[in-house]
Coordinates of N, CA and C in Angstrom, one line a residue:
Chain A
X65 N -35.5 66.5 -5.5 CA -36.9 66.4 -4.8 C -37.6 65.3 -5.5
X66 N -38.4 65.0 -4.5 CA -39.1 63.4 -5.4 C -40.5 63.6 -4.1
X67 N -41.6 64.2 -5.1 CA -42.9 64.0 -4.2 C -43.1 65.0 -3.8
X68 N -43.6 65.2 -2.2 CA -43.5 66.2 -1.2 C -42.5 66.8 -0.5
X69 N -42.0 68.1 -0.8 CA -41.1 68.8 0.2 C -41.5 69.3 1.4
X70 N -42.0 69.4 2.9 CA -42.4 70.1 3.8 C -41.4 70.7 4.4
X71 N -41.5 72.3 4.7 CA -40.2 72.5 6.0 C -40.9 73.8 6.8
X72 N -40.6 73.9 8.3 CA -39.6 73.0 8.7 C -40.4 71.9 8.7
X73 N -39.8 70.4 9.5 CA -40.4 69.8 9.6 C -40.7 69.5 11.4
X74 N -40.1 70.4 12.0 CA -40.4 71.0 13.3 C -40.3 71.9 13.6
X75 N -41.1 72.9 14.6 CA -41.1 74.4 15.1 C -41.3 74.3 16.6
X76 N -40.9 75.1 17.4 CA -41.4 76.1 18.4 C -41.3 77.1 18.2
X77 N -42.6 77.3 18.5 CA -42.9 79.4 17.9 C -43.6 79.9 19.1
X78 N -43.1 81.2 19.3 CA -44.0 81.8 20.7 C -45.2 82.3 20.0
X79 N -46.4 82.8 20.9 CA -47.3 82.9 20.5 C -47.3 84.5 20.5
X80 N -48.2 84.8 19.0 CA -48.2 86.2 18.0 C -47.4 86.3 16.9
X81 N -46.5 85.5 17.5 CA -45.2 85.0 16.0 C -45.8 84.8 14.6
X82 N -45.4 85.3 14.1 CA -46.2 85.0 12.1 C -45.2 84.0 11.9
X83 N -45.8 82.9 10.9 CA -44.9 81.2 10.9 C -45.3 81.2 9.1
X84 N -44.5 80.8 8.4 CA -44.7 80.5 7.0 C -44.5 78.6 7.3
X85 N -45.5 77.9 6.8 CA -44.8 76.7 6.1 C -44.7 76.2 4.9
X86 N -43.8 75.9 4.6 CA -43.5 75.5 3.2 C -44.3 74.4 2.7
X87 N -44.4 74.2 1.4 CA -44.4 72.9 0.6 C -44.5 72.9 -0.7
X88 N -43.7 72.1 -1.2 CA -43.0 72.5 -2.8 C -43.3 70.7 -3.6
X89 N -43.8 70.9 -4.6 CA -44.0 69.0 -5.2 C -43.3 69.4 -6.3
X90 N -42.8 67.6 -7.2 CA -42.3 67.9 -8.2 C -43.0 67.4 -9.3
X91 N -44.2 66.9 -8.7 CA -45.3 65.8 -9.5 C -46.2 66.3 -10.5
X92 N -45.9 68.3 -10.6 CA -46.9 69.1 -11.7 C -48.2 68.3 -11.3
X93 N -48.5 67.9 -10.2 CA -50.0 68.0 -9.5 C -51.0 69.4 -10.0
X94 N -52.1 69.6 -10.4 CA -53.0 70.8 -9.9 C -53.4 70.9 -8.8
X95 N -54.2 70.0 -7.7 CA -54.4 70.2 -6.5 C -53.3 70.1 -5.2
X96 N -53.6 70.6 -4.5 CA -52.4 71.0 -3.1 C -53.6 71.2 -2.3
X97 N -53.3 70.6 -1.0 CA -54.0 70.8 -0.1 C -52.9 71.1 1.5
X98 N -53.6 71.7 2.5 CA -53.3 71.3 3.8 C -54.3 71.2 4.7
X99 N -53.2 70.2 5.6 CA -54.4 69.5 6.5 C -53.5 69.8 7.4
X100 N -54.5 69.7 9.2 CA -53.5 69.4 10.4 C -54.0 68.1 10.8
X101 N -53.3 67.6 11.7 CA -53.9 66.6 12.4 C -53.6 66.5 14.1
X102 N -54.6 66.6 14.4 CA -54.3 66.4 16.1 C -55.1 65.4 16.7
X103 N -55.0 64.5 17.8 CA -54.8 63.6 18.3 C -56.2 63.0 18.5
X104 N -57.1 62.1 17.9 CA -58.4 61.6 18.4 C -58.8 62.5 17.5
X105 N -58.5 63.0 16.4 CA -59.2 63.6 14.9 C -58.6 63.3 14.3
X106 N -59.9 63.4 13.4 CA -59.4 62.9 11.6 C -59.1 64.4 11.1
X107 N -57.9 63.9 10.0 CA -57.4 65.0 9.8 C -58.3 66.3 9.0
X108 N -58.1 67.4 9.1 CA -58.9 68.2 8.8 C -58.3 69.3 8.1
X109 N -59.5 70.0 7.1 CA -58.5 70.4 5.9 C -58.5 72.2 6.3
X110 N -57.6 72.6 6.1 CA -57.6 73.9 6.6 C -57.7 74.8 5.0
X111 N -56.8 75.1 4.3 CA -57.1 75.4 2.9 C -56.3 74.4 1.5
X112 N -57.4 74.8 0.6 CA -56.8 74.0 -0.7 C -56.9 74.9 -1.8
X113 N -55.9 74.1 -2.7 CA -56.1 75.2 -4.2 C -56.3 73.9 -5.2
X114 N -57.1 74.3 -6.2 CA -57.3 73.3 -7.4 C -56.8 73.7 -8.0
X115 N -55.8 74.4 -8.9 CA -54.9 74.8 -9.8 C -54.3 76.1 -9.5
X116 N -53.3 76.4 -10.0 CA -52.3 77.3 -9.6 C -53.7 78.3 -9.9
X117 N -53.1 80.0 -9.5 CA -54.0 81.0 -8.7 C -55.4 81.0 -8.3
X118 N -55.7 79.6 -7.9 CA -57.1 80.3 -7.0 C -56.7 78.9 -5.8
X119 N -57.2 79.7 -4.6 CA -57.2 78.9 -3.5 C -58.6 78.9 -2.8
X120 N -58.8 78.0 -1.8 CA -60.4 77.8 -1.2 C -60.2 77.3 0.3
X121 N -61.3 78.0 1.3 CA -61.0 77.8 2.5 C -61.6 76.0 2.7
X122 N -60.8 75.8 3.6 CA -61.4 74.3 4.1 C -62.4 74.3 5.1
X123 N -62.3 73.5 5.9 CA -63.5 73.1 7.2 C -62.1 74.0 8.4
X124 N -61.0 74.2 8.3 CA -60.6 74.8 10.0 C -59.5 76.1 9.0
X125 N -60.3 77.0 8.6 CA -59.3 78.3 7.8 C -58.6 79.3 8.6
X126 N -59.8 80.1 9.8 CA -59.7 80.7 10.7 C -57.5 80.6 11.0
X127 N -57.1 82.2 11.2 CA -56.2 82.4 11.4 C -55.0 81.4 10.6
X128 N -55.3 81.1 9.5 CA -54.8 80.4 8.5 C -54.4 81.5 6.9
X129 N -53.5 81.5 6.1 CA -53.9 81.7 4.9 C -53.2 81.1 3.6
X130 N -53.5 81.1 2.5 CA -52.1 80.6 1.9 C -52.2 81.2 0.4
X131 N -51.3 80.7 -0.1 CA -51.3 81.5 -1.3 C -50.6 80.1 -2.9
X132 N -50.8 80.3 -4.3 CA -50.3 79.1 -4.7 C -50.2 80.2 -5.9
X133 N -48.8 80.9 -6.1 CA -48.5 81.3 -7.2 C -47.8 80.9 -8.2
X134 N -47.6 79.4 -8.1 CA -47.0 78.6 -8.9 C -47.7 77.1 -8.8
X135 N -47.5 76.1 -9.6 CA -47.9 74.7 -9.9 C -47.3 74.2 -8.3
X136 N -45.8 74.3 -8.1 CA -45.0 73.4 -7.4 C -45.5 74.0 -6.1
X137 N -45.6 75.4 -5.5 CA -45.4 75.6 -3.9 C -46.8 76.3 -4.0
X138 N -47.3 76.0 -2.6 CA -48.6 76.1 -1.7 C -48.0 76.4 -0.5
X139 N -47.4 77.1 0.0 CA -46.9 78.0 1.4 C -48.6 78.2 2.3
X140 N -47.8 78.1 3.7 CA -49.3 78.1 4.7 C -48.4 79.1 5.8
X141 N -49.4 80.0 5.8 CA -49.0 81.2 7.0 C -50.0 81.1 7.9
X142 N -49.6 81.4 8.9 CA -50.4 81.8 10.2 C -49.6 83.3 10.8
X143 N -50.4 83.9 10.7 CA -50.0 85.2 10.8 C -49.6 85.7 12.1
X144 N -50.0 85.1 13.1 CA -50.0 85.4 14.2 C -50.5 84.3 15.4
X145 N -49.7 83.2 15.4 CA -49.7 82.0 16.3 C -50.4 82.1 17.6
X146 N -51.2 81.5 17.5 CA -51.8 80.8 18.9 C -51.6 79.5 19.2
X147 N -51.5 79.0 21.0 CA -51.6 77.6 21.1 C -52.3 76.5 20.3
X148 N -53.3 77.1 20.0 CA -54.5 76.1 19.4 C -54.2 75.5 17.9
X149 N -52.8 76.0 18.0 CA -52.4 75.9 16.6 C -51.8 74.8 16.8
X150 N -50.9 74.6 17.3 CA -50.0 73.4 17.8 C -50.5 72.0 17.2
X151 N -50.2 71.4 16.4 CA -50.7 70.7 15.6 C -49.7 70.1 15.0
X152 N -49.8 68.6 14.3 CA -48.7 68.5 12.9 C -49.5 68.9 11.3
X153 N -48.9 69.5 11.2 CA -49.5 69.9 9.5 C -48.9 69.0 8.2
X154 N -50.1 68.4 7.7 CA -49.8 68.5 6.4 C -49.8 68.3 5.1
X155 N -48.8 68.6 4.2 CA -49.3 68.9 3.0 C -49.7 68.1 1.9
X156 N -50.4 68.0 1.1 CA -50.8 67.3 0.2 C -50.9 67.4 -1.7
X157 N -51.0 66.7 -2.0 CA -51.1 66.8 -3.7 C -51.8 65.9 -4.1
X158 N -52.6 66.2 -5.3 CA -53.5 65.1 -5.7 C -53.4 65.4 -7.9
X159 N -53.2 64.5 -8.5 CA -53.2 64.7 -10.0 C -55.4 65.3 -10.2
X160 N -55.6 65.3 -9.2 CA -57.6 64.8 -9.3 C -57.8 65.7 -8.6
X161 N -58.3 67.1 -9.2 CA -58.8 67.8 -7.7 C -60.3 67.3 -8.0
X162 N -60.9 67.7 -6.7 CA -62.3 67.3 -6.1 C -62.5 65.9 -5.1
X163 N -61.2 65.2 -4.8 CA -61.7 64.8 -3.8 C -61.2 63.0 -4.4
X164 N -61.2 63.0 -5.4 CA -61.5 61.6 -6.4 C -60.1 61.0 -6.5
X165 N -58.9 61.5 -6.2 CA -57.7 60.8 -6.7 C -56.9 60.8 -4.9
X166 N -55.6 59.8 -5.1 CA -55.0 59.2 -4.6 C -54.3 60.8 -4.2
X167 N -54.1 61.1 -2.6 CA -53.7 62.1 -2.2 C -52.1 61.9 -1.9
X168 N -51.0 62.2 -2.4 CA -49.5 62.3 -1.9 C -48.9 63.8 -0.6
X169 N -48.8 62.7 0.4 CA -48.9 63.3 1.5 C -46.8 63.9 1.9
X170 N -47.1 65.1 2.2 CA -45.3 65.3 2.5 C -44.9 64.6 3.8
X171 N -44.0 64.7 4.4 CA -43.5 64.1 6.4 C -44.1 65.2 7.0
X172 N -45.1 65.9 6.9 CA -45.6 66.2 7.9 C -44.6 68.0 8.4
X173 N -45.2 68.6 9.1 CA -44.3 69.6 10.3 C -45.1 69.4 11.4
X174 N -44.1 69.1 12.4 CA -44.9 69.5 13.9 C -44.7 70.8 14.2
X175 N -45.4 71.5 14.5 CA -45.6 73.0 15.1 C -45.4 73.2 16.4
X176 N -45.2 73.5 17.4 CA -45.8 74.1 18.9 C -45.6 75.5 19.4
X177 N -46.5 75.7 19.6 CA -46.9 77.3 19.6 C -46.8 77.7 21.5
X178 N -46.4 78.3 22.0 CA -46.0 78.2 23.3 C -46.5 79.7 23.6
Chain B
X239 N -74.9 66.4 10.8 CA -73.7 66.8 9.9 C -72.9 65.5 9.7
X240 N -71.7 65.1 9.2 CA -71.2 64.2 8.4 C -70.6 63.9 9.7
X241 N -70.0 62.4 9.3 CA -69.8 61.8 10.7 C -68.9 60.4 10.2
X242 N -68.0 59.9 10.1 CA -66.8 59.0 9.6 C -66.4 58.3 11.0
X243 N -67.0 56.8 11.1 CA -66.6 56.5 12.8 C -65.9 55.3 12.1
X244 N -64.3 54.9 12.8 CA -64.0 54.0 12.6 C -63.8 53.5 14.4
X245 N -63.4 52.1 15.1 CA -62.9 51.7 15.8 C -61.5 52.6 16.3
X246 N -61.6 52.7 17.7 CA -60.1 53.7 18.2 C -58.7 52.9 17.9
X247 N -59.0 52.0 18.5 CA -58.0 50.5 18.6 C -58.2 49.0 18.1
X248 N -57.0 48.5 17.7 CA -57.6 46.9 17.5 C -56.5 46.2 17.8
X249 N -56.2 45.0 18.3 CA -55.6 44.1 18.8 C -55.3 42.7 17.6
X250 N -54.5 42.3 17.0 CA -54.6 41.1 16.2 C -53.2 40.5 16.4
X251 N -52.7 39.3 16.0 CA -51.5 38.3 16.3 C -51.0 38.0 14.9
X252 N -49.8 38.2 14.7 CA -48.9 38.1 13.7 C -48.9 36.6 12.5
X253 N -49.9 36.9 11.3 CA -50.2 35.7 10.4 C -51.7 35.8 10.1
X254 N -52.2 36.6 11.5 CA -53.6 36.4 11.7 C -54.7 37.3 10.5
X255 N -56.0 37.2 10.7 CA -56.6 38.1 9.3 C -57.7 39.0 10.3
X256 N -57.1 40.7 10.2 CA -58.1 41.8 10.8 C -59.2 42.1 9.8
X257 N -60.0 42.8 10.3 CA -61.2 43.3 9.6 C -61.5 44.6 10.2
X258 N -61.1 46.0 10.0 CA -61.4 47.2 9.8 C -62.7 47.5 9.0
X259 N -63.6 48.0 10.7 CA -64.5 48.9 9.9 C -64.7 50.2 9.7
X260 N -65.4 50.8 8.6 CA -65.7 52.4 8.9 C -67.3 52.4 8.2
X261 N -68.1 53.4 8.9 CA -69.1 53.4 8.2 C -69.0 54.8 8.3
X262 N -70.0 55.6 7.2 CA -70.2 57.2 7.2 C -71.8 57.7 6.9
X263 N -71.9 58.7 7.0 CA -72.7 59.6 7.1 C -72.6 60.6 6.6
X264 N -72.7 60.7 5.7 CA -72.0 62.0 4.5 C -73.2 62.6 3.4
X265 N -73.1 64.1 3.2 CA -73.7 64.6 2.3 C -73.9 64.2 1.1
X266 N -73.9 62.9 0.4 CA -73.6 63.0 -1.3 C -72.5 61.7 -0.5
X267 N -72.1 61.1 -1.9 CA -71.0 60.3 -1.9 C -70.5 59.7 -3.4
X268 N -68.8 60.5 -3.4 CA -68.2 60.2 -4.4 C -66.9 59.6 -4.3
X269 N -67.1 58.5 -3.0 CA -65.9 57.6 -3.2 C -65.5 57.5 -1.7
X270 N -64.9 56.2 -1.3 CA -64.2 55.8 0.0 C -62.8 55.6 0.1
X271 N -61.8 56.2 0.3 CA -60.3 56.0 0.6 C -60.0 55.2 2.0
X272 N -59.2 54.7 1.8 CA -58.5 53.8 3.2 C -57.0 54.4 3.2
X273 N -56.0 54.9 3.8 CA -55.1 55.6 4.1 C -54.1 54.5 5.0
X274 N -53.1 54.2 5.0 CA -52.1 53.5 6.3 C -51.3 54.4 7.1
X275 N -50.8 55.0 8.0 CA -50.0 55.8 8.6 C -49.4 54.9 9.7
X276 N -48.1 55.2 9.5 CA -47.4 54.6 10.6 C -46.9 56.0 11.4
X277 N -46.4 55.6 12.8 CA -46.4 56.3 13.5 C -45.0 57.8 13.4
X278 N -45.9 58.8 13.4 CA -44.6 59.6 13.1 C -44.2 60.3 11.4
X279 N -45.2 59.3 10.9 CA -45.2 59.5 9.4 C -46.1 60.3 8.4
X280 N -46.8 60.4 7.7 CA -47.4 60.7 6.7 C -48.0 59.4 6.2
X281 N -49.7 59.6 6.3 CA -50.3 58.7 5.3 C -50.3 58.4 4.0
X282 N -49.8 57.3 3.7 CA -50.0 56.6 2.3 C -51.3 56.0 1.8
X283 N -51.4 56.1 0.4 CA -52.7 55.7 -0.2 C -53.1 53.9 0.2
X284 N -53.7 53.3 0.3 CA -54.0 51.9 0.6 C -55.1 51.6 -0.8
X285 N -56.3 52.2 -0.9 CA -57.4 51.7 -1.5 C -58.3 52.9 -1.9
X286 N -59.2 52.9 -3.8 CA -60.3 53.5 -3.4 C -61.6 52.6 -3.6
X287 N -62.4 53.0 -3.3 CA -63.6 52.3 -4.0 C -65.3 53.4 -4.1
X288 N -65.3 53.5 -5.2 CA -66.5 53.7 -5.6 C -68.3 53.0 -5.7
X289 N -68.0 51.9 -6.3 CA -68.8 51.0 -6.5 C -68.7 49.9 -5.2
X290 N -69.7 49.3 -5.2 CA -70.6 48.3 -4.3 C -68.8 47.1 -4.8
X291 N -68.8 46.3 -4.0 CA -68.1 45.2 -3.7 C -67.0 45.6 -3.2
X292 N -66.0 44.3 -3.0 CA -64.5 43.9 -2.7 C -63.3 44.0 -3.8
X293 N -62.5 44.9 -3.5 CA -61.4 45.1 -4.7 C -60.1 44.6 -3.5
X294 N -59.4 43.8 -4.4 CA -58.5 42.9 -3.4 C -57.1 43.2 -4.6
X295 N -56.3 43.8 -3.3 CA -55.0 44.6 -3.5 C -54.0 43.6 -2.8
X296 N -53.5 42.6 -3.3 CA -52.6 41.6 -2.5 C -52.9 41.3 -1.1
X297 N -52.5 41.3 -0.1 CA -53.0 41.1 1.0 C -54.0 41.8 1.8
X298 N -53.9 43.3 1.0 CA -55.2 44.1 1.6 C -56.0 43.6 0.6
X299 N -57.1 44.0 1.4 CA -58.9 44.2 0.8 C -59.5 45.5 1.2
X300 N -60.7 45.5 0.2 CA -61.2 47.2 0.9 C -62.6 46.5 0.4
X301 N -63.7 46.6 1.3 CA -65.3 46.1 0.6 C -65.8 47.3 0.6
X302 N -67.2 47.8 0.5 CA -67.7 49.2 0.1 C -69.4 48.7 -0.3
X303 N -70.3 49.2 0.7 CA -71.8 48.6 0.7 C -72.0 50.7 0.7
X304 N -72.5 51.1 -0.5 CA -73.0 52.3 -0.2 C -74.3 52.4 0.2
X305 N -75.5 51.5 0.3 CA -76.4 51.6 0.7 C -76.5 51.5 2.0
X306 N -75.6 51.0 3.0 CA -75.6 50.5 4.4 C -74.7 51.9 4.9
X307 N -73.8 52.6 4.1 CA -72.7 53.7 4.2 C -71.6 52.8 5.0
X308 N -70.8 51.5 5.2 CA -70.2 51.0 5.1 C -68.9 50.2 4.3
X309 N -68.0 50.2 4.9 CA -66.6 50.0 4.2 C -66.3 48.8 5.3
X310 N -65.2 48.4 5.1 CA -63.9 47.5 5.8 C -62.6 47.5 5.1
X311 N -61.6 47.2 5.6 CA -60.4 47.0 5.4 C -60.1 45.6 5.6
X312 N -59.3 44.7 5.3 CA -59.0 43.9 6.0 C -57.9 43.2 5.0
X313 N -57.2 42.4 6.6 CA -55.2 42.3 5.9 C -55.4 41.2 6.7
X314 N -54.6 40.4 5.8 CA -54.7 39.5 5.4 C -53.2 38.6 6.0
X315 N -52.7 37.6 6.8 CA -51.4 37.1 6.8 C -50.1 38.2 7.7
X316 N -51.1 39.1 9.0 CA -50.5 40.5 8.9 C -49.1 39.9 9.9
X317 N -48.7 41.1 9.3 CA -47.3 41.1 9.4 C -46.7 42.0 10.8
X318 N -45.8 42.3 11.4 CA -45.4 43.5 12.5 C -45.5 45.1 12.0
X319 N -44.9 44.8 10.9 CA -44.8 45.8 9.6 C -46.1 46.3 9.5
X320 N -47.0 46.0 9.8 CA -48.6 46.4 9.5 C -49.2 46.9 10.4
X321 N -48.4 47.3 11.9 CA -49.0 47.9 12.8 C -48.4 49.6 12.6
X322 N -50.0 50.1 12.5 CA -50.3 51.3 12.1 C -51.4 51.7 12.4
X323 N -51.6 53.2 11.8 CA -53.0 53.6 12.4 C -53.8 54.0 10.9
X324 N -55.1 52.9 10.7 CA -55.8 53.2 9.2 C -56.8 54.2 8.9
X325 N -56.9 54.5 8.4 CA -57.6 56.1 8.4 C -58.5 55.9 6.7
X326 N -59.6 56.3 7.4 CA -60.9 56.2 6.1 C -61.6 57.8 5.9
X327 N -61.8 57.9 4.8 CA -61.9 59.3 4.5 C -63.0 58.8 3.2
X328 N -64.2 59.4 3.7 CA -65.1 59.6 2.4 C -65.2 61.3 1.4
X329 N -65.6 61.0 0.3 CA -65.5 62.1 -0.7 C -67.0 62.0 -0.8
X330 N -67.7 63.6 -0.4 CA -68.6 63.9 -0.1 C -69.3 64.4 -1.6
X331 N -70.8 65.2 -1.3 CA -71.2 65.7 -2.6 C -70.4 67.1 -3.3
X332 N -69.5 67.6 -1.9 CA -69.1 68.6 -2.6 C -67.2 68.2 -3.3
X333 N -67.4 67.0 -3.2 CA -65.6 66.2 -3.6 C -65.1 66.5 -2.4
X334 N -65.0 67.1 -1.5 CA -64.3 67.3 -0.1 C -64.3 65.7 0.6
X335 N -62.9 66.0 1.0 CA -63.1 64.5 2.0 C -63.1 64.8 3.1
X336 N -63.9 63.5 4.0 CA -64.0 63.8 5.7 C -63.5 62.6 6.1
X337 N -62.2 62.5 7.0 CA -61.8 61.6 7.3 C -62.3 61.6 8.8
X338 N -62.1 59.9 9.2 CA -62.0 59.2 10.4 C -61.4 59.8 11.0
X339 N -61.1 59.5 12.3 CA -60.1 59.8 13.4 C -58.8 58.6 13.4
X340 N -59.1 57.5 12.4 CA -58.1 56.7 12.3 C -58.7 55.4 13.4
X341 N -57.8 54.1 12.9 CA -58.0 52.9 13.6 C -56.6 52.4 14.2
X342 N -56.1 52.5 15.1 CA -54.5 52.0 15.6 C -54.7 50.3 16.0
X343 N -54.0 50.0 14.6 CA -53.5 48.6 14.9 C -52.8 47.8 15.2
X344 N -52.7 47.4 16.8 CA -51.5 46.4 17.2 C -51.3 45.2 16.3
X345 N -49.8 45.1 16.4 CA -49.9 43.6 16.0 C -49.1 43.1 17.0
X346 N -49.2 42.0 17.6 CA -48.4 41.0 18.9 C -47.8 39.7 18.2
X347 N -46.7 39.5 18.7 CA -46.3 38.1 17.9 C -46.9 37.1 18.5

């Protein structure tokens, strides 16, 4: 591994379906974020953690959750999929939490929620 | 509420020199990021700047006027390789960033 791991890095999920996404770094980063991005928006942050056990909601949390019980992985669940989810997600690391340091971004997952 | 406008689209010719704007509107301000994404990919880091002036990174540039809430980008000798979509994200009072919707840049030979 070298950086960001994301998976999958594609889905079709029917909708109510609970969806885990992964993401695993090997950079001993403190900060992990996720973001989604959809089309004619700037990306938008759904939740982050500044150091392993505590996480924080972002600007779009709703039907979101995650968890970071280790340095390396910040997993993103949606418990129960809706369209509106459909989105590519993703994941991030930063050596600087608060906003100040150079963000290392994974390939992304495209979702579609049907 | 906070507000990150860059241009949707830009047009420029292969050798030629673009100039990317963004200006913002933000709570507090602790810094301006410029981001590159090509299509399909994940954004990479380009630039930060904090302070007032031009920090010149090889053929990119990033300028930064915090009194006007204004930035630019601009590349320099561009290449085909440089058509992407640039994305500016300011770090607000609470360190949160709010990014753009991004700038998609053709390049035509």
């Amino acid at each position: 591994i070298a950086g960001i791991t994301q998976a999958p890095t594609s889905q079709i999920l029917a909708a109510g379906r609970r969806m885990t996404l992964r993401c695993t770094q090997d950079m001993r980063h403190n900060a992990m974020y996720w973001y989604r991005q959809d089309l004619g928006l700037g990306l938008r942050l759904i939740h982050y953690s500044n150091t392993a056990g505590t996480t924080g909601k972002g600007e779009v949390p709703d039907g979101y959750s995650v968890s970071r019980a280790n340095t390396d992985d910040f997993p993103l669940t949606l418990a129960s999929a809706v369209p509106s989810q459909t989105s590519v997600y993703f994941c991030a690391s930063s050596d600087s939490a608060g906003g100040t340091g150079e963000l290392i971004f994974g390939e992304g997952s495209r979702l579609t929620v049907l | 509420g906070q507000n990150i406008d860059q241009p949707t689209e830009m047009t420029a010719t292969e050798g030629a020199i673009v100039q990317i704007n963004c200006t913002y509107q933000t709570s507090g301000f602790n810094g301006l990021f410029w981001y590159q994404q090509h299509a399909g990919e994940a954004p990479t880091f380009l630039s930060y700047n904090v302070l007032d002036g031009l920090e010149e990174k090889g053929r990119f540039s990033s300028f930064l006027s915090r009194s006007k809430g204004y930035s630019y980008l601009l590349l320099k000798e561009l290449q085909m390789k440089d058509s992407a979509s640039y994305l500016c994200a300011v770090s607000d009072s609470n360190y949160q960033l709010i990014w753009g919707a991004g700038t998609k840049l053709i390049i035509k030979p």
